């Protein structure tokens, strides 16, 4: 009689091992660990309805690393970003609501595209080609984030792009006179989830009349995963020698102030919480923490995306890196969150439970001659990109 030799058993063992690993591929275990998926994808599901009954959709972008970003065609909002920590646990790293209703009722711009002019315009007034324009004053005496119904509150037309990587294109026509801005502005925002775990945002706009544009994304990050507390332990490096001091209404004074030695100095990484309560500092008092524009040090290579910031959450090991073509970033530390908003999974978002790195031009540029221009003319194309890249430090 013939008996199988040890090679035979080894062969059977290997086959069994392969079968087991195939069947467990793409499964999510109890502690949120996800196996690698073979394919990237983009899927569409209904998120809810607008008050007039129009359906709102959620697009789920997933790459082969199993990173997942969900984006709504309402406001172009990034509602979820599921990313691994140093133990391979997949958790959500952005603030937001479980359902569309939350966003429809009240939102401090969670995850949204912000425009036509992100940030503040003093007294909602500016002069262009000799004509004075008046915008809504929706932030005390100033105009903020595009007005009463900015780009964060409109329904965008979404198309999924046929590409190697999951890509969502959002388009919106902002009509001449909308929120007081001149010119029909045709806007496109393209979100693509890259294989290196970065989300690239490409913005483009054209106008038929001279206007002003300053687009950004207003995602609140909390890298602890599923919001385990505030963001004060997150360590940040910000590539900026200067920031823009503001008045008590958060309008830049026009000065570029050196960060050296102050609570605004993040040239070497340090915890966000270190100087955030330095109330001796007038600027910290005005912002109730950090709510300022940092002027990015120019990149050495002209065409390259400029480095903005690195943020590390030391317990989860999650690292966020930001790159942009914009000259500045608003670094906002969720100072106005006060626990009244109940976000995803029933979590109350308290003061400083999230931080934003809103890449953009300087606030109030239309009224400040020495700031880089935010004017867009009919024969020009507004084009800019920002990358948010996630990784893990072991
Ligand atoms: C502003 C903050 C504001 C927040 C939410 C940030 O971009 O700088 O002052 O509270 O957006 O509206």
PDB file of C-alpha atoms in Angstrom, residues 104-373:
ATOM      1  CA  UNK A 104     -29.896  70.417   6.565  1.00  0.00           C
ATOM      2  CA  UNK A 105     -30.722  71.743  10.040  1.00  0.00           C
ATOM      3  CA  UNK A 106     -27.449  73.323  11.176  1.00  0.00           C
ATOM      4  CA  UNK A 107     -23.811  72.639  10.508  1.00  0.00           C
ATOM      5  CA  UNK A 108     -20.577  74.507  11.184  1.00  0.00           C
ATOM      6  CA  UNK A 109     -19.567  73.536   7.617  1.00  0.00           C
ATOM      7  CA  UNK A 110     -18.674  69.918   8.527  1.00  0.00           C
ATOM      8  CA  UNK A 111     -16.732  68.421   5.580  1.00  0.00           C
ATOM      9  CA  UNK A 112     -18.200  70.828   3.042  1.00  0.00           C
ATOM     10  CA  UNK A 113     -16.956  72.646  -0.028  1.00  0.00           C
ATOM     11  CA  UNK A 114     -16.900  76.297   0.936  1.00  0.00           C
ATOM     12  CA  UNK A 115     -17.421  79.143  -1.541  1.00  0.00           C
ATOM     13  CA  UNK A 116     -17.815  81.330  -3.511  1.00  0.00           C
ATOM     14  CA  UNK A 117     -15.480  83.014  -1.048  1.00  0.00           C
ATOM     15  CA  UNK A 118     -14.202  80.824   1.782  1.00  0.00           C
ATOM     16  CA  UNK A 119     -13.474  82.749   5.003  1.00  0.00           C
ATOM     17  CA  UNK A 120     -14.385  86.348   5.874  1.00  0.00           C
ATOM     18  CA  UNK A 121     -14.949  89.500   3.869  1.00  0.00           C
ATOM     19  CA  UNK A 122     -15.009  92.606   6.029  1.00  0.00           C
ATOM     20  CA  UNK A 123     -18.518  94.028   6.449  1.00  0.00           C
ATOM     21  CA  UNK A 124     -19.642  91.936   3.459  1.00  0.00           C
ATOM     22  CA  UNK A 125     -18.472  94.649   1.095  1.00  0.00           C
ATOM     23  CA  UNK A 126     -15.908  94.902  -1.696  1.00  0.00           C
ATOM     24  CA  UNK A 127     -15.241  96.990  -4.792  1.00  0.00           C
ATOM     25  CA  UNK A 128     -14.524  95.435  -8.164  1.00  0.00           C
ATOM     26  CA  UNK A 129     -14.008  97.427 -11.383  1.00  0.00           C
ATOM     27  CA  UNK A 130     -15.336 100.517  -9.608  1.00  0.00           C
ATOM     28  CA  UNK A 131     -18.571  98.879  -8.502  1.00  0.00           C
ATOM     29  CA  UNK A 132     -19.395  98.184  -4.850  1.00  0.00           C
ATOM     30  CA  UNK A 133     -20.872  94.771  -4.071  1.00  0.00           C
ATOM     31  CA  UNK A 134     -22.805  93.936  -0.910  1.00  0.00           C
ATOM     32  CA  UNK A 135     -22.866  90.399   0.464  1.00  0.00           C
ATOM     33  CA  UNK A 136     -24.778  88.930   3.394  1.00  0.00           C
ATOM     34  CA  UNK A 137     -23.289  89.718   6.802  1.00  0.00           C
ATOM     35  CA  UNK A 138     -23.764  86.298   8.372  1.00  0.00           C
ATOM     36  CA  UNK A 139     -20.933  86.468  10.935  1.00  0.00           C
ATOM     37  CA  UNK A 140     -21.487  89.530  13.081  1.00  0.00           C
ATOM     38  CA  UNK A 141     -20.744  92.448  10.802  1.00  0.00           C
ATOM     39  CA  UNK A 142     -18.768  90.294   8.337  1.00  0.00           C
ATOM     40  CA  UNK A 143     -19.471  87.920   5.482  1.00  0.00           C
ATOM     41  CA  UNK A 144     -18.396  84.300   6.081  1.00  0.00           C
ATOM     42  CA  UNK A 145     -18.000  81.246   3.810  1.00  0.00           C
ATOM     43  CA  UNK A 146     -20.074  82.422   0.858  1.00  0.00           C
ATOM     44  CA  UNK A 147     -23.104  83.741   2.693  1.00  0.00           C
ATOM     45  CA  UNK A 148     -26.507  82.459   3.767  1.00  0.00           C
ATOM     46  CA  UNK A 149     -26.603  79.701   1.173  1.00  0.00           C
ATOM     47  CA  UNK A 150     -23.009  79.090   0.192  1.00  0.00           C
ATOM     48  CA  UNK A 151     -21.609  76.156  -1.792  1.00  0.00           C
ATOM     49  CA  UNK A 152     -21.883  73.999   1.336  1.00  0.00           C
ATOM     50  CA  UNK A 153     -25.704  74.175   1.175  1.00  0.00           C
ATOM     51  CA  UNK A 154     -26.392  73.538  -2.498  1.00  0.00           C
ATOM     52  CA  UNK A 155     -26.957  70.353  -4.433  1.00  0.00           C
ATOM     53  CA  UNK A 156     -24.105  69.625  -6.825  1.00  0.00           C
ATOM     54  CA  UNK A 157     -24.403  67.539  -9.985  1.00  0.00           C
ATOM     55  CA  UNK A 158     -22.354  64.411  -9.397  1.00  0.00           C
ATOM     56  CA  UNK A 159     -20.767  62.151 -11.993  1.00  0.00           C
ATOM     57  CA  UNK A 160     -18.469  59.248 -11.360  1.00  0.00           C
ATOM     58  CA  UNK A 161     -15.405  59.458 -13.553  1.00  0.00           C
ATOM     59  CA  UNK A 162     -14.185  56.456 -15.500  1.00  0.00           C
ATOM     60  CA  UNK A 163     -10.696  56.204 -14.066  1.00  0.00           C
ATOM     61  CA  UNK A 164      -8.185  53.768 -12.560  1.00  0.00           C
ATOM     62  CA  UNK A 165      -8.862  55.366  -9.180  1.00  0.00           C
ATOM     63  CA  UNK A 166     -12.238  56.154  -7.568  1.00  0.00           C
ATOM     64  CA  UNK A 167     -13.082  59.650  -8.753  1.00  0.00           C
ATOM     65  CA  UNK A 168     -16.158  61.798  -8.202  1.00  0.00           C
ATOM     66  CA  UNK A 169     -16.809  64.982 -10.159  1.00  0.00           C
ATOM     67  CA  UNK A 170     -19.151  67.595  -8.716  1.00  0.00           C
ATOM     68  CA  UNK A 171     -20.397  70.538 -10.784  1.00  0.00           C
ATOM     69  CA  UNK A 172     -22.367  73.599  -9.827  1.00  0.00           C
ATOM     70  CA  UNK A 173     -23.427  76.757 -11.619  1.00  0.00           C
ATOM     71  CA  UNK A 174     -23.505  79.685  -9.231  1.00  0.00           C
ATOM     72  CA  UNK A 175     -25.713  82.233 -10.962  1.00  0.00           C
ATOM     73  CA  UNK A 176     -24.851  85.885 -11.500  1.00  0.00           C
ATOM     74  CA  UNK A 177     -25.960  87.736  -8.335  1.00  0.00           C
ATOM     75  CA  UNK A 178     -26.184  84.597  -6.166  1.00  0.00           C
ATOM     76  CA  UNK A 179     -25.442  85.671  -2.590  1.00  0.00           C
ATOM     77  CA  UNK A 180     -24.526  89.061  -4.064  1.00  0.00           C
ATOM     78  CA  UNK A 181     -21.500  87.900  -6.091  1.00  0.00           C
ATOM     79  CA  UNK A 182     -21.102  89.057  -9.714  1.00  0.00           C
ATOM     80  CA  UNK A 183     -20.927  86.688 -12.692  1.00  0.00           C
ATOM     81  CA  UNK A 184     -22.171  83.220 -13.558  1.00  0.00           C
ATOM     82  CA  UNK A 185     -19.521  80.988 -12.018  1.00  0.00           C
ATOM     83  CA  UNK A 186     -19.241  77.440 -13.337  1.00  0.00           C
ATOM     84  CA  UNK A 187     -17.506  75.358 -10.661  1.00  0.00           C
ATOM     85  CA  UNK A 188     -16.103  71.848 -10.722  1.00  0.00           C
ATOM     86  CA  UNK A 189     -14.675  69.969  -7.780  1.00  0.00           C
ATOM     87  CA  UNK A 190     -13.087  66.570  -8.345  1.00  0.00           C
ATOM     88  CA  UNK A 191     -12.446  64.222  -5.443  1.00  0.00           C
ATOM     89  CA  UNK A 192     -10.151  61.254  -6.131  1.00  0.00           C
ATOM     90  CA  UNK A 193      -9.023  58.637  -3.632  1.00  0.00           C
ATOM     91  CA  UNK A 194      -5.475  57.683  -4.541  1.00  0.00           C
ATOM     92  CA  UNK A 195      -3.727  54.383  -3.918  1.00  0.00           C
ATOM     93  CA  UNK A 196      -1.311  56.056  -1.481  1.00  0.00           C
ATOM     94  CA  UNK A 197      -4.270  56.831   0.828  1.00  0.00           C
ATOM     95  CA  UNK A 198      -4.534  60.448  -0.129  1.00  0.00           C
ATOM     96  CA  UNK A 199      -7.675  62.264  -1.111  1.00  0.00           C
ATOM     97  CA  UNK A 200      -6.964  64.764  -3.874  1.00  0.00           C
ATOM     98  CA  UNK A 201      -9.318  67.679  -4.376  1.00  0.00           C
ATOM     99  CA  UNK A 202      -9.093  69.528  -7.691  1.00  0.00           C
ATOM    100  CA  UNK A 203     -11.033  72.753  -7.985  1.00  0.00           C
ATOM    101  CA  UNK A 204     -11.804  74.587 -11.226  1.00  0.00           C
ATOM    102  CA  UNK A 205     -13.977  77.607 -12.010  1.00  0.00           C
ATOM    103  CA  UNK A 206     -14.744  79.978 -14.869  1.00  0.00           C
ATOM    104  CA  UNK A 207     -16.864  83.119 -14.960  1.00  0.00           C
ATOM    105  CA  UNK A 208     -18.604  85.319 -17.540  1.00  0.00           C
ATOM    106  CA  UNK A 209     -18.042  88.522 -15.490  1.00  0.00           C
ATOM    107  CA  UNK A 210     -15.130  89.595 -13.292  1.00  0.00           C
ATOM    108  CA  UNK A 211     -15.684  88.123  -9.839  1.00  0.00           C
ATOM    109  CA  UNK A 212     -13.871  86.845  -6.748  1.00  0.00           C
ATOM    110  CA  UNK A 213     -13.266  83.176  -5.870  1.00  0.00           C
ATOM    111  CA  UNK A 214     -11.703  81.419  -2.903  1.00  0.00           C
ATOM    112  CA  UNK A 215     -12.674  77.765  -2.619  1.00  0.00           C
ATOM    113  CA  UNK A 216     -11.752  75.342   0.130  1.00  0.00           C
ATOM    114  CA  UNK A 217     -12.874  72.259   2.013  1.00  0.00           C
ATOM    115  CA  UNK A 218     -14.002  72.515   5.625  1.00  0.00           C
ATOM    116  CA  UNK A 219     -13.397  69.007   6.985  1.00  0.00           C
ATOM    117  CA  UNK A 220     -12.993  68.748  10.759  1.00  0.00           C
ATOM    118  CA  UNK A 221     -10.442  66.016  11.505  1.00  0.00           C
ATOM    119  CA  UNK A 222     -10.057  64.061  14.723  1.00  0.00           C
ATOM    120  CA  UNK A 223      -7.402  61.418  14.142  1.00  0.00           C
ATOM    121  CA  UNK A 224      -8.073  59.532  17.390  1.00  0.00           C
ATOM    122  CA  UNK A 225     -10.715  57.544  15.465  1.00  0.00           C
ATOM    123  CA  UNK A 226     -14.466  57.720  16.132  1.00  0.00           C
ATOM    124  CA  UNK A 227     -13.815  60.918  18.121  1.00  0.00           C
ATOM    125  CA  UNK A 228     -12.418  59.718  21.450  1.00  0.00           C
ATOM    126  CA  UNK A 229     -11.889  63.215  22.847  1.00  0.00           C
ATOM    127  CA  UNK A 230     -10.513  66.620  21.908  1.00  0.00           C
ATOM    128  CA  UNK A 231      -7.644  67.224  19.486  1.00  0.00           C
ATOM    129  CA  UNK A 232      -5.274  68.927  21.937  1.00  0.00           C
ATOM    130  CA  UNK A 233      -2.860  65.963  22.046  1.00  0.00           C
ATOM    131  CA  UNK A 234      -2.497  65.962  18.247  1.00  0.00           C
ATOM    132  CA  UNK A 235       0.990  67.135  17.271  1.00  0.00           C
ATOM    133  CA  UNK A 236       1.190  69.525  14.360  1.00  0.00           C
ATOM    134  CA  UNK A 237       3.940  70.928  12.161  1.00  0.00           C
ATOM    135  CA  UNK A 238       2.869  73.930  10.061  1.00  0.00           C
ATOM    136  CA  UNK A 239       5.047  75.110   7.195  1.00  0.00           C
ATOM    137  CA  UNK A 240       4.691  78.827   7.887  1.00  0.00           C
ATOM    138  CA  UNK A 241       7.072  81.505   9.171  1.00  0.00           C
ATOM    139  CA  UNK A 242       4.233  84.046   9.232  1.00  0.00           C
ATOM    140  CA  UNK A 243       0.570  84.208  10.146  1.00  0.00           C
ATOM    141  CA  UNK A 244      -2.066  86.899   9.686  1.00  0.00           C
ATOM    142  CA  UNK A 245      -3.037  88.696  12.898  1.00  0.00           C
ATOM    143  CA  UNK A 246      -6.734  89.617  13.045  1.00  0.00           C
ATOM    144  CA  UNK A 247      -8.945  92.205  14.714  1.00  0.00           C
ATOM    145  CA  UNK A 248     -11.572  91.211  17.266  1.00  0.00           C
ATOM    146  CA  UNK A 249     -13.984  90.260  14.431  1.00  0.00           C
ATOM    147  CA  UNK A 250     -11.349  87.949  12.886  1.00  0.00           C
ATOM    148  CA  UNK A 251     -10.594  90.176   9.886  1.00  0.00           C
ATOM    149  CA  UNK A 252      -6.832  90.337   9.091  1.00  0.00           C
ATOM    150  CA  UNK A 253      -5.182  93.604  10.039  1.00  0.00           C
ATOM    151  CA  UNK A 254      -3.048  93.407   6.875  1.00  0.00           C
ATOM    152  CA  UNK A 255       0.166  92.636   8.752  1.00  0.00           C
ATOM    153  CA  UNK A 256       2.181  89.437   8.218  1.00  0.00           C
ATOM    154  CA  UNK A 257       3.524  88.562  11.641  1.00  0.00           C
ATOM    155  CA  UNK A 258       6.425  86.243  12.375  1.00  0.00           C
ATOM    156  CA  UNK A 259       5.380  83.144  14.341  1.00  0.00           C
ATOM    157  CA  UNK A 260       8.847  82.837  15.932  1.00  0.00           C
ATOM    158  CA  UNK A 261       8.720  82.009  19.613  1.00  0.00           C
ATOM    159  CA  UNK A 262       4.971  82.562  19.915  1.00  0.00           C
ATOM    160  CA  UNK A 263       1.983  80.254  20.414  1.00  0.00           C
ATOM    161  CA  UNK A 264       1.644  80.426  16.611  1.00  0.00           C
ATOM    162  CA  UNK A 265       5.011  78.787  15.987  1.00  0.00           C
ATOM    163  CA  UNK A 266       4.481  75.257  14.679  1.00  0.00           C
ATOM    164  CA  UNK A 267       7.644  75.096  12.584  1.00  0.00           C
ATOM    165  CA  UNK A 268       8.741  72.190  14.794  1.00  0.00           C
ATOM    166  CA  UNK A 269       6.012  69.752  15.703  1.00  0.00           C
ATOM    167  CA  UNK A 270       4.236  70.363  18.997  1.00  0.00           C
ATOM    168  CA  UNK A 271       0.885  69.448  20.553  1.00  0.00           C
ATOM    169  CA  UNK A 272      -1.987  71.683  19.421  1.00  0.00           C
ATOM    170  CA  UNK A 273      -2.884  72.158  23.082  1.00  0.00           C
ATOM    171  CA  UNK A 274       0.474  73.595  24.124  1.00  0.00           C
ATOM    172  CA  UNK A 275      -0.196  77.296  23.533  1.00  0.00           C
ATOM    173  CA  UNK A 276      -3.896  77.256  22.721  1.00  0.00           C
ATOM    174  CA  UNK A 277      -4.920  78.709  26.084  1.00  0.00           C
ATOM    175  CA  UNK A 278      -2.211  81.376  26.154  1.00  0.00           C
ATOM    176  CA  UNK A 279      -4.720  84.135  26.874  1.00  0.00           C
ATOM    177  CA  UNK A 280      -1.876  86.610  27.439  1.00  0.00           C
ATOM    178  CA  UNK A 281      -1.736  86.501  23.658  1.00  0.00           C
ATOM    179  CA  UNK A 282      -4.359  88.864  22.218  1.00  0.00           C
ATOM    180  CA  UNK A 283      -4.578  86.820  19.016  1.00  0.00           C
ATOM    181  CA  UNK A 284      -5.440  83.680  20.965  1.00  0.00           C
ATOM    182  CA  UNK A 285      -8.095  85.676  22.817  1.00  0.00           C
ATOM    183  CA  UNK A 286      -9.632  86.966  19.567  1.00  0.00           C
ATOM    184  CA  UNK A 287      -9.723  83.496  18.023  1.00  0.00           C
ATOM    185  CA  UNK A 288     -10.728  81.736  21.268  1.00  0.00           C
ATOM    186  CA  UNK A 289      -7.818  79.509  20.313  1.00  0.00           C
ATOM    187  CA  UNK A 290      -6.463  79.065  16.783  1.00  0.00           C
ATOM    188  CA  UNK A 291      -8.669  80.498  14.054  1.00  0.00           C
ATOM    189  CA  UNK A 292      -6.117  82.222  11.840  1.00  0.00           C
ATOM    190  CA  UNK A 293      -4.531  82.116   8.437  1.00  0.00           C
ATOM    191  CA  UNK A 294      -0.948  80.802   8.244  1.00  0.00           C
ATOM    192  CA  UNK A 295       1.040  82.071   5.239  1.00  0.00           C
ATOM    193  CA  UNK A 296       2.734  79.045   3.724  1.00  0.00           C
ATOM    194  CA  UNK A 297       6.450  79.166   3.057  1.00  0.00           C
ATOM    195  CA  UNK A 298       6.812  78.994  -0.719  1.00  0.00           C
ATOM    196  CA  UNK A 299       7.827  75.700  -2.230  1.00  0.00           C
ATOM    197  CA  UNK A 300      11.299  75.524  -3.765  1.00  0.00           C
ATOM    198  CA  UNK A 301      10.048  73.747  -6.870  1.00  0.00           C
ATOM    199  CA  UNK A 302       7.636  76.136  -8.556  1.00  0.00           C
ATOM    200  CA  UNK A 303       5.235  73.606 -10.054  1.00  0.00           C
ATOM    201  CA  UNK A 304       5.034  71.295  -7.048  1.00  0.00           C
ATOM    202  CA  UNK A 305       2.270  71.114  -4.496  1.00  0.00           C
ATOM    203  CA  UNK A 306       3.401  72.970  -1.433  1.00  0.00           C
ATOM    204  CA  UNK A 307       3.696  71.274   1.960  1.00  0.00           C
ATOM    205  CA  UNK A 308       1.132  72.654   4.421  1.00  0.00           C
ATOM    206  CA  UNK A 309       1.181  70.564   7.572  1.00  0.00           C
ATOM    207  CA  UNK A 310       1.685  67.203   9.233  1.00  0.00           C
ATOM    208  CA  UNK A 311      -0.536  66.168  12.124  1.00  0.00           C
ATOM    209  CA  UNK A 312       0.119  63.095  14.266  1.00  0.00           C
ATOM    210  CA  UNK A 313      -2.247  61.599  16.824  1.00  0.00           C
ATOM    211  CA  UNK A 314       0.232  59.750  19.056  1.00  0.00           C
ATOM    212  CA  UNK A 315      -2.047  57.005  20.426  1.00  0.00           C
ATOM    213  CA  UNK A 316      -3.582  55.791  17.164  1.00  0.00           C
ATOM    214  CA  UNK A 317      -0.434  56.653  15.214  1.00  0.00           C
ATOM    215  CA  UNK A 318      -2.561  58.199  12.466  1.00  0.00           C
ATOM    216  CA  UNK A 319      -0.763  60.878  10.480  1.00  0.00           C
ATOM    217  CA  UNK A 320      -2.377  63.466   8.225  1.00  0.00           C
ATOM    218  CA  UNK A 321      -0.241  65.330   5.708  1.00  0.00           C
ATOM    219  CA  UNK A 322      -1.600  68.242   3.707  1.00  0.00           C
ATOM    220  CA  UNK A 323      -0.279  69.685   0.433  1.00  0.00           C
ATOM    221  CA  UNK A 324      -1.711  72.509  -1.639  1.00  0.00           C
ATOM    222  CA  UNK A 325      -1.282  75.002  -4.462  1.00  0.00           C
ATOM    223  CA  UNK A 326      -2.879  77.703  -2.263  1.00  0.00           C
ATOM    224  CA  UNK A 327      -0.772  80.384  -0.534  1.00  0.00           C
ATOM    225  CA  UNK A 328      -2.271  79.927   2.956  1.00  0.00           C
ATOM    226  CA  UNK A 329      -4.238  77.719   5.286  1.00  0.00           C
ATOM    227  CA  UNK A 330      -6.822  78.602   7.899  1.00  0.00           C
ATOM    228  CA  UNK A 331      -6.012  76.506  10.954  1.00  0.00           C
ATOM    229  CA  UNK A 332      -9.189  76.344  13.029  1.00  0.00           C
ATOM    230  CA  UNK A 333      -9.356  74.285  16.202  1.00  0.00           C
ATOM    231  CA  UNK A 334     -13.112  73.895  16.653  1.00  0.00           C
ATOM    232  CA  UNK A 335     -13.261  76.648  19.270  1.00  0.00           C
ATOM    233  CA  UNK A 336     -16.938  77.306  18.636  1.00  0.00           C
ATOM    234  CA  UNK A 337     -18.044  73.697  19.117  1.00  0.00           C
ATOM    235  CA  UNK A 338     -19.765  73.569  22.500  1.00  0.00           C
ATOM    236  CA  UNK A 339     -21.240  70.088  22.889  1.00  0.00           C
ATOM    237  CA  UNK A 340     -24.701  70.999  21.595  1.00  0.00           C
ATOM    238  CA  UNK A 341     -24.119  69.252  18.277  1.00  0.00           C
ATOM    239  CA  UNK A 342     -24.691  65.506  18.542  1.00  0.00           C
ATOM    240  CA  UNK A 343     -22.712  63.998  15.715  1.00  0.00           C
ATOM    241  CA  UNK A 344     -22.211  60.529  14.254  1.00  0.00           C
ATOM    242  CA  UNK A 345     -22.775  57.592  16.621  1.00  0.00           C
ATOM    243  CA  UNK A 346     -24.436  59.965  19.139  1.00  0.00           C
ATOM    244  CA  UNK A 347     -21.182  61.676  20.104  1.00  0.00           C
ATOM    245  CA  UNK A 348     -21.473  65.243  21.416  1.00  0.00           C
ATOM    246  CA  UNK A 349     -18.905  67.457  19.711  1.00  0.00           C
ATOM    247  CA  UNK A 350     -17.390  69.582  22.441  1.00  0.00           C
ATOM    248  CA  UNK A 351     -14.980  72.499  22.215  1.00  0.00           C
ATOM    249  CA  UNK A 352     -11.862  71.534  20.216  1.00  0.00           C
ATOM    250  CA  UNK A 353     -13.106  68.101  19.219  1.00  0.00           C
ATOM    251  CA  UNK A 354     -11.936  68.727  15.654  1.00  0.00           C
ATOM    252  CA  UNK A 355      -9.423  70.768  13.682  1.00  0.00           C
ATOM    253  CA  UNK A 356      -9.608  72.126  10.142  1.00  0.00           C
ATOM    254  CA  UNK A 357      -6.829  72.902   7.705  1.00  0.00           C
ATOM    255  CA  UNK A 358      -8.682  74.983   5.135  1.00  0.00           C
ATOM    256  CA  UNK A 359      -6.234  75.643   2.312  1.00  0.00           C
ATOM    257  CA  UNK A 360      -7.070  78.934   0.628  1.00  0.00           C
ATOM    258  CA  UNK A 361      -6.116  82.514  -0.226  1.00  0.00           C
ATOM    259  CA  UNK A 362      -5.945  85.046   2.588  1.00  0.00           C
ATOM    260  CA  UNK A 363      -9.190  86.140   4.251  1.00  0.00           C
ATOM    261  CA  UNK A 364     -10.624  89.496   3.142  1.00  0.00           C
ATOM    262  CA  UNK A 365      -8.291  89.668   0.108  1.00  0.00           C
ATOM    263  CA  UNK A 366     -10.802  91.703  -1.966  1.00  0.00           C
ATOM    264  CA  UNK A 367     -10.316  94.577   0.529  1.00  0.00           C
ATOM    265  CA  UNK A 368      -6.575  94.230   1.110  1.00  0.00           C
ATOM    266  CA  UNK A 369      -4.325  95.540  -1.651  1.00  0.00           C
ATOM    267  CA  UNK A 370      -1.205  93.773  -0.385  1.00  0.00           C
ATOM    268  CA  UNK A 371      -2.736  90.289  -0.328  1.00  0.00           C
ATOM    269  CA  UNK A 372      -2.529  87.956  -3.358  1.00  0.00           C
ATOM    270  CA  UNK A 373      -5.490  88.580  -5.643  1.00  0.00           C
TER     271      UNK A 373
END
